[in-house]
XYZ file of C-alpha atoms in Angstrom:
241
model
C 91.398 54.804 115.003
C 88.060 55.588 116.623
C 85.497 57.837 114.967
C 85.875 60.411 117.746
C 89.650 60.524 117.373
C 89.366 60.779 113.592
C 86.934 63.663 113.871
C 89.112 65.448 116.419
C 92.212 65.193 114.277
C 90.480 66.422 111.168
C 88.904 69.277 113.065
C 92.227 70.623 114.334
C 93.454 71.858 110.946
C 91.008 74.755 110.791
C 93.509 76.736 112.854
C 95.989 76.720 109.981
C 93.960 78.951 107.704
C 91.402 80.685 109.897
C 93.298 83.966 109.942
C 93.524 84.084 106.134
C 89.798 83.291 105.786
C 88.850 86.120 108.147
C 91.054 88.638 106.363
C 89.604 87.575 103.007
C 86.128 87.927 104.493
C 86.848 91.533 105.495
C 87.868 92.490 101.953
C 85.155 90.539 100.158
C 82.189 91.122 102.435
C 80.907 94.122 100.498
C 80.824 92.022 97.319
C 78.698 89.297 98.865
C 74.933 89.416 98.198
C 74.354 88.279 101.735
C 75.798 89.013 105.132
C 75.076 85.939 107.166
C 76.992 87.171 110.183
C 74.786 90.237 110.608
C 72.683 88.457 113.208
C 75.600 86.982 115.136
C 76.057 87.677 118.798
C 78.142 90.820 119.371
C 79.200 89.673 122.855
C 80.671 86.292 121.908
C 83.118 85.871 119.052
C 84.048 82.277 118.265
C 86.919 81.103 116.120
C 86.234 78.691 113.255
C 87.882 75.974 115.290
C 85.603 76.598 118.255
C 82.541 76.646 115.990
C 83.422 73.273 114.454
C 83.974 71.727 117.882
C 80.698 73.206 119.151
C 78.798 71.789 116.169
C 80.216 68.354 116.923
C 79.111 68.369 120.572
C 75.803 66.988 121.720
C 73.714 69.366 123.847
C 73.963 67.248 126.777
C 81.754 69.113 121.349
C 100.340 76.702 104.075
C 100.264 79.975 102.969
C 100.506 82.958 105.287
C 99.103 86.336 104.460
C 100.395 87.649 107.780
C 102.418 86.054 110.558
C 101.684 88.686 113.203
C 100.234 87.400 116.511
C 96.483 86.884 116.542
C 95.905 86.616 120.280
C 94.701 83.017 119.939
C 97.227 80.650 121.553
C 96.640 77.652 119.282
C 96.584 79.685 116.092
C 99.721 81.596 117.078
C 101.450 78.314 117.915
C 100.569 76.966 114.464
C 101.717 80.138 112.693
C 105.009 80.014 114.573
C 105.645 76.463 113.337
C 104.819 77.372 109.751
C 106.970 80.521 109.784
C 109.986 78.658 111.216
C 109.936 75.856 108.643
C 112.500 75.955 105.843
C 111.930 74.959 103.132
C 108.207 75.648 103.210
C 105.769 72.745 103.315
C 102.563 72.168 101.356
C 99.072 72.459 102.837
C 98.761 68.669 102.603
C 101.969 68.169 104.597
C 100.952 70.661 107.295
C 97.598 68.932 107.742
C 99.367 65.614 108.225
C 101.956 67.056 110.606
C 99.705 69.206 112.767
C 96.915 66.638 113.107
C 99.119 63.617 113.704
C 98.039 61.838 110.538
C 101.694 61.079 109.820
C 104.517 60.134 112.171
C 107.897 61.705 111.541
C 110.455 61.540 114.392
C 112.246 64.587 112.981
C 109.130 66.770 113.070
C 107.466 65.838 116.340
C 107.712 69.480 117.443
C 104.984 70.363 114.953
C 102.363 68.167 116.591
C 99.910 70.324 118.526
C 99.118 68.931 121.970
C 95.715 68.482 123.641
C 93.969 70.508 120.954
C 90.398 69.414 121.688
C 90.759 70.048 125.417
C 92.360 73.459 124.866
C 89.588 74.545 122.505
C 86.941 73.256 124.912
C 88.504 75.343 127.682
C 88.313 78.404 125.421
C 84.590 77.758 125.030
C 84.243 77.363 128.797
C 85.872 80.776 129.266
C 83.425 82.257 126.755
C 80.461 80.799 128.618
C 79.437 78.320 125.892
C 80.451 75.131 127.715
C 80.931 74.192 131.342
C 83.268 71.729 133.035
C 81.992 68.685 134.905
C 83.388 65.449 136.277
C 81.681 62.185 135.376
C 82.443 58.954 137.172
C 83.089 55.875 135.040
C 83.477 53.086 137.604
C 87.216 53.207 138.296
C 88.024 56.719 137.137
C 86.653 60.222 136.723
C 86.512 61.914 133.314
C 86.337 65.650 132.642
C 83.480 66.572 130.311
C 82.342 69.863 128.796
C 78.547 69.964 128.318
C 76.946 72.792 126.343
C 75.384 75.407 128.598
C 74.761 78.246 126.147
C 72.344 76.472 123.801
C 71.274 79.815 122.337
C 74.722 80.397 120.856
C 74.873 76.879 119.462
C 71.423 77.160 117.901
C 72.412 80.486 116.340
C 75.362 78.761 114.719
C 73.266 75.789 113.574
C 70.602 78.063 112.076
C 73.269 80.096 110.285
C 74.540 77.016 108.470
C 71.054 75.679 107.797
C 70.018 78.998 106.253
C 73.194 79.115 104.164
C 72.123 76.002 102.230
C 68.358 76.622 102.316
C 66.880 80.142 102.471
C 70.146 81.893 101.498
C 71.518 79.335 99.073
C 73.199 81.112 96.132
C 74.472 78.019 94.279
C 77.827 79.676 93.716
C 80.700 79.394 96.225
C 82.271 82.601 94.891
C 79.218 84.548 96.064
C 79.012 82.905 99.477
C 80.108 84.530 102.700
C 83.748 83.419 103.037
C 83.562 82.430 106.696
C 80.394 80.432 106.115
C 81.993 78.649 103.174
C 85.019 77.794 105.313
C 82.781 76.548 108.124
C 80.791 74.318 105.759
C 84.007 72.812 104.377
C 85.402 72.194 107.867
C 82.113 70.821 109.229
C 81.977 68.404 106.310
C 85.607 67.361 106.766
C 85.016 66.881 110.503
C 81.862 64.778 109.965
C 79.554 67.100 111.909
C 77.246 68.321 109.126
C 74.701 65.663 110.022
C 74.499 67.226 113.493
C 73.820 70.600 111.870
C 70.965 69.368 109.672
C 69.462 66.697 111.947
C 66.728 69.010 113.295
C 65.346 69.721 109.802
C 62.314 68.005 108.317
C 63.079 65.083 106.021
C 62.548 67.123 102.857
C 64.727 70.014 104.003
C 67.353 67.635 105.344
C 67.687 66.007 101.935
C 67.950 69.380 100.193
C 70.531 70.666 102.677
C 72.684 67.542 102.512
C 72.559 67.396 98.720
C 73.539 71.047 98.349
C 76.362 70.682 100.850
C 77.508 67.541 99.045
C 77.483 69.343 95.697
C 79.568 72.123 97.242
C 82.291 69.948 98.739
C 82.457 67.752 95.634
C 83.452 70.678 93.416
C 86.966 70.493 91.997
C 89.102 72.504 94.478
C 91.814 73.156 91.897
C 89.298 74.724 89.534
C 87.423 76.691 92.215
C 90.644 77.986 93.768
C 91.693 79.702 90.544
C 88.438 81.584 90.009
C 88.187 85.338 90.485
C 87.805 86.382 94.147
C 88.270 82.783 95.322
C 89.762 82.206 98.778
C 92.521 79.839 97.722
C 93.257 78.490 101.202
C 89.722 77.149 101.670
C 89.983 75.125 98.482
C 93.549 74.038 99.259
C 92.412 72.622 102.605
C 89.428 70.875 100.982
C 91.765 69.373 98.358
C 94.070 68.123 101.103
C 91.193 66.508 102.984
C 89.945 64.885 99.788
C 93.346 63.232 99.328
C 93.550 61.975 102.903
């Protein structure tokens, strides 16, 4: 399996718990000492999945709280699969099924198709990426370069600040969406892209703090007061994979 394929598969799973993270964020935001989204663009709203893919691109890439439609095609498709499954599956099993990490001829219907391309097209529609054709000798390949570098840099700075200037050294006090994004960026191997523009000293601090965060015991953190259990359940599943 190539590195790119591995990253793509691991990235896809963010769809499975994004809705729960956002609803938890709404109820917990007033308890957080920081509001890292206060400076976000009001015109462009990205899903966690789109943010992870964007972070992975070079500038020149379960438990249900509610099963009502979200308006996002991929997320609604995932929720439909989870709702229709009886008996219910574990987070670990859904990650394996939806990302193609396991092959089961009786559950092929749960494999999401062309996820990376579908997310990239969403970002094209939102004006973050564009679509181009590149010629590779005998064939043409569709690519999606970043065009809105301002939006990407806003996202990069948000994560950099979360582990530097706004570091609280306590995941229970962190902005829930930012915590989820850090976990997914780590699991998708794109954190190095996020911190690569920092000076050497700040890079080391940022990477060490992020490492400390994702190396916490998910089973312990998930049982703490005000914890978003799904974030830690997904991290635990990735740690076992």
